[in-house]
Amino acid sequence: MTILRFYQRPSSLSIAFSSRHERSFSGSSELVTLTTRRNQCWRFSPLKSSNGSPLAGASWKDDGKEMPVPKVPDIGSQLAENTVSITVVGASGDLAKKKIFPALFALYYEGYLPQHFTVFGYARSKLTDEELRHTISTTLTCRVDKRENCSDKMEQFLRRCFYHSGQYGSEVDFCELDNKLKEKEDGKLANRLFYLSIPPNIFVDVVRGASRSASSPNGWTRFIVEKPFGRDSESSSELTRCLKMYLIEEQIFRIDHYLGKELVENLSVLRFANLVFEPLWSRNYIRNVQLIFSEDFGTEGRGGYFDHYGIIRDIMQNHLLQILALFAMETPVSLDGEDIRNEKVKVLRSMRVLKLDDVVVGQYKGHTKGGKSFPAYTDDPTVPKGSLTPTFAAASLFIDNARWDGVPFLMKAGKALHRRGAEIRVQFRHVPGNLYKRKFGTDLDKATNELVIRVQPNEAIYLKINNKVPGLSMRLDSSNLNLLYSERYPREIPDAYERLLLDAIEGERRLFIRSDELDAAWAIFSPLLRELEEKKVVPELYPYGSRGPVGAHYLAAKYNVRWGDLSDSS
Amino acid sequence: MAVSFPKCPSSSLPPLQTRNRAWSSPLSAPHQVGDSSKWALLEATKRCHLSVSSATNGGSAVAPVEPSKKVQDSGTKTTPTDHSTKVENGIRPTVFSSNEFQDLKTGPDNSGRESTVSITVVGASGDLAKKKIFPALFALYYEGFLPKHFTIFGYARSKMTDAELREMVSRTLNCRIDQRENCDAKMEEFLKRCFYHSGQYDSEAHFVELDKKLKQHEGSRISNRLYYLSIPPNIFLDVVKCTSLAASSENGWTRVIVEKPFGRDAESSAALTRGLKQYLHEDQIFRIDHYLGKELVENLSVLRFSNLVFEPLWSRQYIRNVQIIFSEDFGTEGRGGYFDSYGIIRDIMQNHLLQIVALFAMETPTSLEAEDIRNEKVKVLRSMKTLEIDDVVIGQYKSHTRGGVVYPGYTDDKTVPNDSLTPTFAAAALFINNARWDGVPFLMKAGKALHTKRAEIRVQFRHVPGNLYKKCFGTDLDRATNELVIRVQPDEAIYLKINNKIPGLGMRLDRSNLNLHYAARYSKEIPCAYERLLLDAIEGERRLFIRSDELDAAWALFTPLLKELEEKHIAPELYPYGSRGPVGAHYLAAKYNVRWGDLGAEH
């Protein structure tokens, strides 16, 4: 059996192996850099091969055809060059322009893309290749820390970018795309990645068209989809069911770009590579966990999509819940994608279904500050006047398992607040029998340790500790053990999309959401969402640019929690 | 009933702050740190309550050897010593006797007599006095920590006038960098309170003269007297005898501060203690270990006992080893005479480093009261395995030429015998055989003429069991463990080394630090250890002083080893001046599967 044949089996296994192969045998220098640089840890790990050991119900191959899978590839034979074609469906959209093309360029710039690759834009508008290149070129930037050859690199990158105009529901148009792709792929082993940067109502059309007419004949074909994944349990599982008519689980890459953030990635490292944290990671020591997301701007005239979903679906049910699952999961068997996702699903399934009593919803109203007036949510022309859609929500969640029983996990997400940021706060219990208790006043809970993981902006980790104020008296002070990323790591931190695109290309599924995870996540939120809508629960209004509705404090107080981000010394 | 400071400072007085002030107030939440003036006032008021002490003895475990006539003579009608411990530890006495209540009332309204403190520096012309003690006293005065009325006496054999002493003292005084206002004026006022008395150290008659002078300055106030013995150990007893017989306070307390060396071994130390106790109660003796006055050593207990995140980790279950490291980057530099008869083990390890170990490893005390803390420290010391010669490496620096500069060897020092075997470096592995620490090596290392100047505590944690990221660390998991570093000097800092993902695509791990750098966080100058200790002695706070039984236990650990080193004439391993010390220290560490944290590629 030749290596070529091996590559023809477009399974995730082949990717894992192929990376290793290329590292050791391929003449392609770029790929060598790619695999060694990126995969210091992952690829050398035999754990990785568990990607190839299928879990129950998962298919071996992306295309579903039966083919024998060699456990050990024939390392002596020659490798066919492979190529990856990335098709951005919805190329004229905002996300594509602002995030996807720049991320692809950054990967190219840093040498993470295979030597041969093709980028296609696909959308309904009539554009030439040149026009697409022009649009893209305005948003590409080079890393601040390595500006060399920037314009050369850009030019080379743009030369690999092409455009194909077609209808999203037309198989014929995708056939034409397939022809063009084949032309570019030039007989190489073709792997194809479709990035669906389109509204959810046409997801299935595109998947059908692309999978039937433009799947790779000899490599893998993968689809990246972005939220929203439905509006509730039913619509989500309907979407999943439809996707699975054309794709198998392993072809679907549901992106949650929060999982690609540097400090979310680091969360598992912190927990599992440091002895000092793991013993503390349970109800014995942790009093509560807070997951906080805030934006300092509103919908700003683009509330049409948002109004249909609201902050709970837009931020909480996905981003914050995913972080929570990563935070709270048991130690996985390995770092392999399936093992981590198995643990995350367990957390989600152990969670109590959210009740209306444990949620506060808010909506921002107009506010005038310093002569400047900021519009209310319903002032947005794209939002219905009587909209009850929450732009703010706080919720307390509970994980009913042995590790977390009784520990409130508070989430808070809002638009048009006084600051912008995303952080995880872990408040520890107070010291039992504290010798220094007289120093802390009456409320010992105000002087507990707190671990803060600031996801954005200004990535940082800090641990608040109690410390003696230097000097002759014995006064205590809460100070921070600090790790400020910008000080320690002057290199620019890559955008989440870069990581996720690269992972999708490499078949690393750790940061993507599996169907059962998605189901479990919706199960927690759907009853609440339905109740909010059925009962037409009116959100508490809060001024644009404020700290959000005070209701959030009462919710926290109910569980004896104090929001860490709104205290004086945050 | 005597009271340490019966007079309540009014608002016009310099605020008399106790170190424990934050305790006494419900307003002590950390966020109130900034408002210091209000604080001082408030605390000054509080202080009135607190300065009244419980009549019970602070719990001194050792009763006076001989509650003899002499003691009574010197102590006069009131018990001179017993009164202040409890309260100054911040523990409000729960039960007041009626007498105490009386004091509580009279104190604040000033109907009692004013009290004063007289501090006599015996050995005033010495180096320590000039460099440390007088400047520390001035700093206390400058910051308003001394009582309103105080007197400072220098006592030594040399003939000097008050003016000459003042001239001498003034040269070493300086003001806090962060509050330079009125520096000259303050200095002048301070110097006006400084006096000199010349006398022999063993002459009672001379001390009687001192007593007269002191009385003159003290006037009718309640007089409290503190003697700082900044003199060679062979005359400790003479001076103590004279002061206690001839110059004790008649109506207040009399306390004596002594500095190391406290003997050369268990026997001589016990003899010294016996001697001191002929004239003093345990509570009158303040054995200073200035390392205990260092800011970060003080902070050690705060870190442990007021942070939930550390206490669970503080045992053999999570800690792999503890390293206590002291290094100086200079040698004896022509002043090795004293050092040569003691050596680095007695000079640094048996006292400073061992005290830090005891504080580090002790069980949670019942309270922060001095006796409770010292009880726990003694327990640690008594649980420790007596040091054996196999667990020690000694070294001595030899000369070294670098960049054209010749650095002398230890035996090149003219005050050192040419064939001296005195160690200038030592490393030792100690063990505490109790439930918490069984099997955890406590490594100590102390040396002169090394490449850096540093004192630090390093806590190396165990590796993560079943580490998921094992492949990212190479073969030796112990090299990638967490480490807590408490840097005592220079550049005070606390940092916790954690494993962290290097930002970027890919999964590379890196050890980075969670940092608290004192200079960055606290702009205030950190007070010198002597200031704290002098203030504590004045306030009767004994937490940072070494009790007799602690001292005995400490000597018991080291004496057999010291004897063996001397009897067997063990030759120290030579190491070049300015180097990292003898390599033997690495082998000692390796024996217990430890790697010195300060000599790695990264600190």
Coordinates of N, CA and C in Angstrom, one line a residue, chain A residues 37-42 44-47 107 110 112 143 262 265-266 268-270 272-277 279-280 284-286 331-335 428-442 446-447 449 451 461-483 485 488-489 491-495 498-499 502 510 568, chain B residues 18-23 25-26 28-34 90-92 140 143 145 176 295 298-299 301-303 305-310 312-313 317-318 364-368 461-465 467-469 471-473 480 482 494-516 518 521-522 524 526-528 531-532 535 543:
Chain A
R37 N 6.7 23.7 14.5 CA 6.5 24.9 15.2 C 5.1 24.8 16.0
R38 N 4.2 24.4 15.3 CA 2.9 24.4 15.9 C 2.7 23.3 16.9
N39 N 3.3 22.2 16.6 CA 2.9 21.0 17.3 C 3.9 20.5 18.3
Q40 N 4.6 21.4 18.8 CA 5.6 21.0 19.8 C 5.0 19.9 20.7
C41 N 3.8 20.2 21.1 CA 3.2 19.3 22.1 C 2.3 18.3 21.4
W42 N 1.4 18.8 20.7 CA 0.3 17.9 20.2 C 0.8 16.8 19.4
F44 N 3.7 15.4 18.7 CA 4.6 14.5 19.2 C 3.9 13.5 20.1
S45 N 2.8 13.9 20.5 CA 2.1 13.1 21.5 C 1.4 11.9 20.9
P46 N 1.6 10.7 21.4 CA 0.9 9.6 20.8 C -0.6 9.7 21.2
L47 N -0.8 10.5 22.2 CA -2.2 10.7 22.6 C -3.0 11.2 21.4
L107 N -2.0 33.3 8.9 CA -1.4 32.0 8.9 C -0.4 31.8 7.8
E110 N 2.9 33.6 8.6 CA 3.7 32.9 9.6 C 4.1 31.5 9.2
Y112 N 2.1 28.9 8.4 CA 1.4 27.7 8.9 C 0.5 27.1 7.9
R143 N 1.8 41.2 11.1 CA 2.1 41.2 12.5 C 3.0 42.4 12.8
E262 N -6.6 33.2 23.5 CA -5.4 32.8 24.2 C -5.6 32.3 25.6
E265 N -7.6 29.1 26.0 CA -6.7 28.0 25.7 C -5.8 27.7 26.9
N266 N -5.4 28.8 27.6 CA -4.4 28.6 28.7 C -5.1 28.1 29.9
S268 N -6.8 25.4 30.5 CA -6.5 24.0 30.8 C -5.0 23.9 31.2
V269 N -4.2 24.7 30.7 CA -2.8 24.6 31.0 C -2.6 25.0 32.5
L270 N -3.2 26.1 32.9 CA -3.2 26.5 34.2 C -3.6 25.4 35.2
F272 N -4.1 22.1 34.6 CA -3.6 20.8 34.6 C -2.1 20.7 34.6
A273 N -1.4 21.8 34.4 CA 0.1 21.8 34.4 C 0.6 22.5 35.7
N274 N -0.2 22.9 36.6 CA 0.3 23.5 37.8 C -0.3 22.8 39.0
L275 N 0.6 22.3 39.9 CA 0.2 21.6 41.0 C -0.6 22.5 42.0
V276 N -0.2 23.8 42.0 CA -0.8 24.7 43.0 C -2.2 25.0 42.7
F277 N -2.7 24.8 41.5 CA -4.1 25.1 41.3 C -5.1 23.9 41.4
P279 N -5.4 21.3 43.4 CA -6.0 21.0 44.7 C -7.1 22.0 45.1
L280 N -7.1 23.2 44.5 CA -8.0 24.2 44.9 C -9.3 24.2 44.1
N284 N -14.6 22.6 47.7 CA -13.9 22.7 49.0 C -13.2 24.1 49.2
Y285 N -12.8 24.6 48.1 CA -12.0 25.9 48.2 C -12.6 27.0 47.4
I286 N -13.4 26.7 46.4 CA -13.9 27.8 45.5 C -15.3 28.1 46.0
T331 N -10.6 16.2 34.9 CA -9.4 16.0 34.1 C -9.7 15.0 33.0
P332 N -9.4 15.4 31.8 CA -9.7 14.4 30.7 C -8.6 13.4 30.6
V333 N -9.0 12.3 30.0 CA -8.0 11.2 29.8 C -6.7 11.6 29.1
S334 N -6.9 12.5 28.1 CA -5.8 13.0 27.4 C -6.2 14.4 26.8
L335 N -5.3 15.0 26.2 CA -5.6 16.3 25.6 C -6.3 16.2 24.2
F428 N -12.3 32.5 46.1 CA -12.1 31.4 47.0 C -12.9 31.6 48.3
R429 N -13.0 30.5 49.0 CA -13.6 30.7 50.3 C -12.7 31.4 51.3
H430 N -13.3 31.8 52.4 CA -12.4 32.5 53.4 C -11.6 31.5 54.2
V431 N -10.6 32.0 54.8 CA -9.7 31.1 55.5 C -10.4 30.6 56.8
P432 N -10.6 29.4 57.0 CA -11.3 28.9 58.2 C -10.4 29.2 59.4
G433 N -11.0 29.8 60.4 CA -10.3 30.1 61.7 C -9.2 31.1 61.4
N434 N -9.5 32.1 60.6 CA -8.5 33.0 60.2 C -7.8 33.8 61.4
L435 N -6.5 33.6 61.5 CA -5.8 34.3 62.6 C -5.9 35.8 62.5
Y436 N -6.0 36.2 61.3 CA -5.9 37.7 61.0 C -7.3 38.3 60.9
K437 N -8.3 37.6 61.4 CA -9.7 38.0 61.1 C -10.0 39.4 61.6
R438 N -9.4 39.8 62.6 CA -9.7 41.2 63.1 C -9.2 42.3 62.1
K439 N -8.4 41.9 61.2 CA -7.9 42.8 60.2 C -8.9 43.1 59.1
F440 N -9.8 42.2 59.0 CA -10.6 42.2 57.8 C -12.0 42.8 58.0
G441 N -12.3 43.3 59.2 CA -13.6 43.8 59.4 C -14.5 42.6 59.6
T442 N -15.8 42.9 59.4 CA -16.8 41.9 59.7 C -17.0 40.9 58.6
K446 N -15.1 39.4 52.1 CA -14.5 40.5 51.2 C -13.0 40.4 51.1
A447 N -12.4 39.6 51.9 CA -10.9 39.5 51.9 C -10.4 38.2 51.5
N449 N -9.1 35.2 48.7 CA -8.3 35.2 47.5 C -9.2 35.2 46.3
L451 N -8.8 34.6 41.9 CA -8.0 34.4 40.8 C -8.7 35.0 39.6
I461 N -3.3 37.3 34.0 CA -3.7 36.4 35.0 C -3.3 37.0 36.3
Y462 N -4.1 37.1 37.3 CA -3.6 37.6 38.6 C -4.3 36.9 39.7
L463 N -3.6 36.8 40.8 CA -4.1 36.1 41.9 C -4.1 37.1 43.1
K464 N -5.3 37.4 43.6 CA -5.3 38.4 44.7 C -4.9 37.7 46.0
I465 N -3.9 38.2 46.6 CA -3.6 37.6 47.9 C -3.6 38.7 49.0
N466 N -3.7 38.2 50.2 CA -3.6 39.1 51.3 C -2.1 39.2 51.7
N467 N -1.7 40.4 52.0 CA -0.3 40.7 52.2 C -0.2 41.7 53.3
K468 N 0.9 41.7 53.9 CA 1.2 42.7 55.0 C 1.6 44.0 54.3
V469 N 1.1 45.1 54.6 CA 1.6 46.3 54.1 C 3.0 46.6 54.7
P470 N 4.0 46.8 53.9 CA 5.3 47.0 54.5 C 5.3 48.1 55.5
G471 N 6.0 48.0 56.5 CA 6.0 49.0 57.5 C 5.9 48.4 58.9
L472 N 5.9 49.3 59.9 CA 6.0 48.8 61.3 C 4.7 48.3 61.8
S473 N 3.6 48.7 61.2 CA 2.4 48.2 61.8 C 2.0 46.9 61.1
M474 N 0.9 46.3 61.5 CA 0.5 45.0 60.9 C -0.9 45.3 60.2
R475 N -0.7 45.9 59.0 CA -1.9 46.2 58.3 C -1.9 45.3 57.1
L476 N -3.1 44.8 56.8 CA -3.1 43.9 55.6 C -3.7 44.6 54.4
D477 N -3.4 44.0 53.3 CA -3.7 44.7 52.1 C -3.9 43.5 51.1
S478 N -4.8 43.7 50.2 CA -5.0 42.7 49.1 C -4.2 43.2 47.9
S479 N -3.2 42.4 47.6 CA -2.4 42.8 46.4 C -2.4 41.6 45.4
N480 N -1.8 41.8 44.3 CA -1.9 40.8 43.2 C -0.6 40.2 42.9
L481 N -0.7 38.9 42.8 CA 0.4 38.2 42.1 C 0.0 38.2 40.6
N482 N 0.8 38.8 39.9 CA 0.5 39.3 38.5 C 1.2 38.6 37.4
L483 N 0.5 38.3 36.3 CA 1.2 38.0 35.1 C 0.5 38.8 34.0
Y485 N 0.3 39.7 30.3 CA 0.8 39.1 29.1 C 1.7 40.1 28.3
R488 N 5.2 40.2 29.7 CA 5.9 38.9 29.6 C 6.1 38.5 28.2
Y489 N 5.1 38.7 27.4 CA 5.1 38.2 26.0 C 4.9 39.3 25.1
R491 N 5.3 39.5 22.0 CA 4.7 39.2 20.7 C 3.2 39.4 20.7
E492 N 2.8 39.7 19.5 CA 1.4 39.9 19.3 C 0.6 38.5 19.5
I493 N -0.5 38.6 20.2 CA -1.2 37.4 20.4 C -2.1 37.1 19.2
P494 N -2.1 35.9 18.7 CA -2.9 35.7 17.4 C -4.4 35.8 17.7
D495 N -5.1 36.2 16.7 CA -6.5 36.3 16.8 C -7.1 34.9 16.9
E498 N -7.4 32.8 13.8 CA -6.3 32.1 13.2 C -6.1 30.7 13.8
R499 N -6.2 30.7 15.1 CA -6.1 29.4 15.8 C -7.1 28.4 15.3
L502 N -6.6 27.3 11.7 CA -5.5 26.3 11.6 C -5.9 25.0 12.2
R510 N -10.5 19.9 19.2 CA -10.6 20.3 20.6 C -11.5 21.6 20.8
D568 N -14.4 47.9 44.3 CA -13.5 49.0 44.1 C -12.1 48.5 43.6
Chain B
T18 N 0.5 51.2 67.3 CA 1.0 49.9 67.5 C 1.0 49.2 66.2
R19 N 1.8 48.2 66.1 CA 1.8 47.4 64.9 C 0.5 46.7 64.7
N20 N -0.2 46.5 65.8 CA -1.4 45.7 65.7 C -2.7 46.5 65.6
R21 N -2.5 47.7 65.1 CA -3.6 48.6 65.2 C -4.8 48.2 64.4
A22 N -4.5 47.6 63.3 CA -5.6 47.2 62.4 C -6.6 46.3 63.1
W23 N -6.1 45.6 64.0 CA -7.0 44.7 64.7 C -8.0 45.4 65.5
S25 N -9.7 47.8 65.3 CA -10.8 48.6 64.8 C -11.6 47.9 63.8
P26 N -12.9 48.1 63.8 CA -13.7 47.5 62.8 C -13.5 48.2 61.5
S28 N -11.0 48.3 59.8 CA -9.7 47.9 59.4 C -9.7 47.2 58.0
A29 N -10.8 47.4 57.3 CA -10.8 46.7 56.0 C -9.6 47.3 55.1
P30 N -9.1 46.4 54.3 CA -7.9 46.7 53.6 C -8.0 48.0 52.8
H31 N -9.2 48.3 52.3 CA -9.3 49.4 51.4 C -9.1 50.7 52.1
Q32 N -9.0 50.7 53.4 CA -8.9 51.9 54.1 C -7.4 52.3 54.3
V33 N -6.6 51.6 53.7 CA -5.2 51.8 53.9 C -4.8 53.3 53.7
G34 N -5.4 53.9 52.7 CA -4.9 55.2 52.3 C -5.0 56.3 53.4
G90 N -2.6 42.3 70.4 CA -3.9 42.6 69.7 C -5.0 41.8 70.2
I91 N -4.8 41.0 71.2 CA -5.9 40.3 71.7 C -6.4 41.0 72.9
R92 N -7.6 41.5 72.7 CA -8.2 42.3 73.8 C -8.4 41.4 74.9
L140 N 12.3 55.7 64.1 CA 11.1 55.5 64.9 C 10.6 56.9 65.4
E143 N 9.0 58.9 62.6 CA 7.7 58.5 62.1 C 6.7 58.5 63.2
F145 N 6.7 57.0 66.2 CA 6.4 55.7 66.9 C 7.0 55.7 68.4
R176 N 13.7 59.2 55.9 CA 13.0 58.4 54.9 C 13.0 59.2 53.6
E295 N 10.9 42.5 56.5 CA 9.5 42.6 56.0 C 8.9 41.3 55.5
E298 N 8.2 38.7 58.2 CA 7.0 39.1 58.8 C 5.8 38.7 58.0
N299 N 5.9 38.8 56.7 CA 4.8 38.6 55.8 C 4.5 37.1 55.6
S301 N 3.9 34.7 57.7 CA 2.8 34.2 58.4 C 1.5 34.7 57.8
V302 N 1.5 36.0 57.3 CA 0.4 36.6 56.7 C 0.0 35.8 55.5
L303 N 1.0 35.5 54.7 CA 0.8 34.8 53.4 C 0.1 33.4 53.7
F305 N -1.4 32.3 56.6 CA -2.6 32.1 57.4 C -3.7 33.1 56.9
S306 N -3.5 33.9 56.0 CA -4.6 34.7 55.6 C -5.0 34.5 54.1
N307 N -4.4 33.5 53.5 CA -4.7 33.2 52.1 C -5.1 31.8 52.0
L308 N -6.3 31.6 51.6 CA -6.8 30.2 51.5 C -6.0 29.4 50.5
V309 N -5.5 30.1 49.5 CA -4.9 29.4 48.4 C -3.5 28.8 48.8
F310 N -2.9 29.2 49.9 CA -1.6 28.7 50.2 C -1.7 27.5 51.3
P312 N -3.7 25.0 52.0 CA -3.9 23.6 51.6 C -2.6 23.0 51.0
L313 N -1.7 23.9 50.5 CA -0.5 23.4 49.8 C 0.6 23.1 50.8
Q317 N 2.4 16.8 51.3 CA 1.6 16.3 50.2 C 1.8 17.1 48.9
Y318 N 2.1 18.3 49.0 CA 2.3 19.2 47.8 C 3.7 19.8 47.7
T364 N -0.4 26.0 62.6 CA -1.2 27.2 62.9 C -1.2 27.5 64.4
P365 N -0.7 28.6 64.8 CA -0.8 28.9 66.2 C -2.2 29.2 66.7
T366 N -2.4 29.1 68.0 CA -3.8 29.3 68.5 C -4.2 30.8 68.3
S367 N -3.2 31.7 68.4 CA -3.5 33.1 68.1 C -2.2 33.7 67.6
L368 N -2.2 34.9 67.3 CA -1.0 35.6 66.9 C -0.1 36.1 68.0
F461 N 7.3 22.8 44.6 CA 6.1 21.9 44.7 C 6.4 20.6 44.0
R462 N 5.6 19.7 44.3 CA 5.7 18.4 43.6 C 5.2 18.6 42.2
H463 N 5.6 17.6 41.4 CA 5.0 17.7 40.0 C 3.6 17.2 40.0
V464 N 2.9 17.6 38.9 CA 1.5 17.3 38.8 C 1.4 15.8 38.5
P465 N 0.7 15.1 39.4 CA 0.5 13.7 39.1 C -0.3 13.5 37.9
N467 N 0.4 14.2 34.8 CA 0.3 15.5 34.0 C -0.1 15.3 32.6
L468 N -1.1 15.9 32.2 CA -1.6 15.8 30.8 C -0.6 16.4 29.8
Y469 N 0.2 17.4 30.3 CA 1.1 18.1 29.4 C 2.5 17.6 29.5
K471 N 4.3 15.7 27.9 CA 5.1 15.7 26.7 C 5.7 17.1 26.4
C472 N 5.1 18.1 27.0 CA 5.6 19.4 26.8 C 6.8 19.8 27.7
F473 N 7.1 18.9 28.6 CA 8.1 19.3 29.6 C 9.4 18.5 29.4
A480 N 9.8 21.3 36.0 CA 8.7 22.1 35.5 C 7.7 22.3 36.6
N482 N 5.8 23.9 40.0 CA 5.6 25.3 40.5 C 6.6 25.6 41.6
I494 N 7.6 38.6 46.0 CA 7.0 37.3 46.1 C 6.6 36.9 44.7
Y495 N 7.0 35.7 44.3 CA 6.5 35.3 43.0 C 6.3 33.8 43.0
L496 N 5.3 33.5 42.2 CA 4.9 32.1 42.1 C 5.1 31.7 40.6
K497 N 6.0 30.7 40.5 CA 6.2 30.3 39.1 C 5.1 29.3 38.7
I498 N 4.5 29.6 37.6 CA 3.5 28.8 37.1 C 3.8 28.4 35.6
N499 N 3.2 27.3 35.2 CA 3.3 26.9 33.9 C 2.2 27.5 33.1
N500 N 2.6 28.0 31.9 CA 1.7 28.8 31.2 C 1.9 28.5 29.7
K501 N 0.9 28.7 29.0 CA 1.0 28.5 27.5 C 1.7 29.7 26.9
I502 N 2.6 29.5 26.1 CA 3.2 30.6 25.3 C 2.1 31.1 24.3
P503 N 1.8 32.4 24.4 CA 0.7 32.8 23.5 C 1.2 32.5 22.0
G504 N 0.2 32.2 21.3 CA 0.5 31.9 19.9 C -0.1 30.6 19.5
L505 N 0.0 30.3 18.2 CA -0.6 29.1 17.7 C 0.4 28.0 18.2
G506 N -0.1 26.8 18.4 CA 0.7 25.8 18.9 C 0.6 25.7 20.4
M507 N 1.2 24.7 21.0 CA 1.1 24.5 22.4 C 2.5 24.4 23.0
R508 N 3.1 25.5 23.3 CA 4.4 25.4 24.0 C 4.2 26.0 25.3
L509 N 4.8 25.3 26.3 CA 4.6 25.8 27.7 C 5.8 26.5 28.1
D510 N 5.6 27.3 29.2 CA 6.7 28.2 29.6 C 6.4 28.4 31.1
R511 N 7.5 28.6 31.8 CA 7.3 28.9 33.2 C 7.3 30.4 33.3
S512 N 6.3 31.0 33.8 CA 6.3 32.4 34.0 C 5.9 32.7 35.4
N513 N 6.0 33.9 35.8 CA 5.8 34.2 37.2 C 4.6 35.0 37.5
L514 N 3.9 34.6 38.5 CA 2.9 35.5 39.1 C 3.6 36.3 40.1
N515 N 3.7 37.6 39.9 CA 4.6 38.4 40.6 C 4.0 39.4 41.6
L516 N 4.7 39.6 42.7 CA 4.4 40.8 43.5 C 5.8 41.4 43.8
Y518 N 7.7 44.2 45.4 CA 7.3 45.2 46.4 C 7.6 46.7 46.0
R521 N 4.7 47.8 43.9 CA 3.4 47.9 44.5 C 3.4 48.9 45.7
Y522 N 4.5 48.9 46.5 CA 4.6 49.8 47.7 C 5.7 50.8 47.5
K524 N 6.4 53.1 49.5 CA 7.0 53.5 50.7 C 8.3 52.7 51.0
I526 N 10.8 50.5 52.8 CA 10.5 49.4 53.8 C 11.4 49.6 55.0
P527 N 10.9 49.6 56.2 CA 11.7 49.9 57.3 C 12.8 48.9 57.6
C528 N 13.8 49.3 58.2 CA 14.9 48.4 58.5 C 14.4 47.5 59.6
E531 N 14.4 48.7 63.2 CA 13.3 49.6 63.7 C 12.2 48.8 64.2
R532 N 11.8 47.8 63.5 CA 10.7 47.0 63.9 C 11.0 46.3 65.3
L535 N 11.0 48.8 68.2 CA 9.7 49.2 68.5 C 9.0 48.0 69.3
R543 N 6.9 38.5 69.9 CA 6.8 37.6 68.8 C 8.1 37.3 68.0

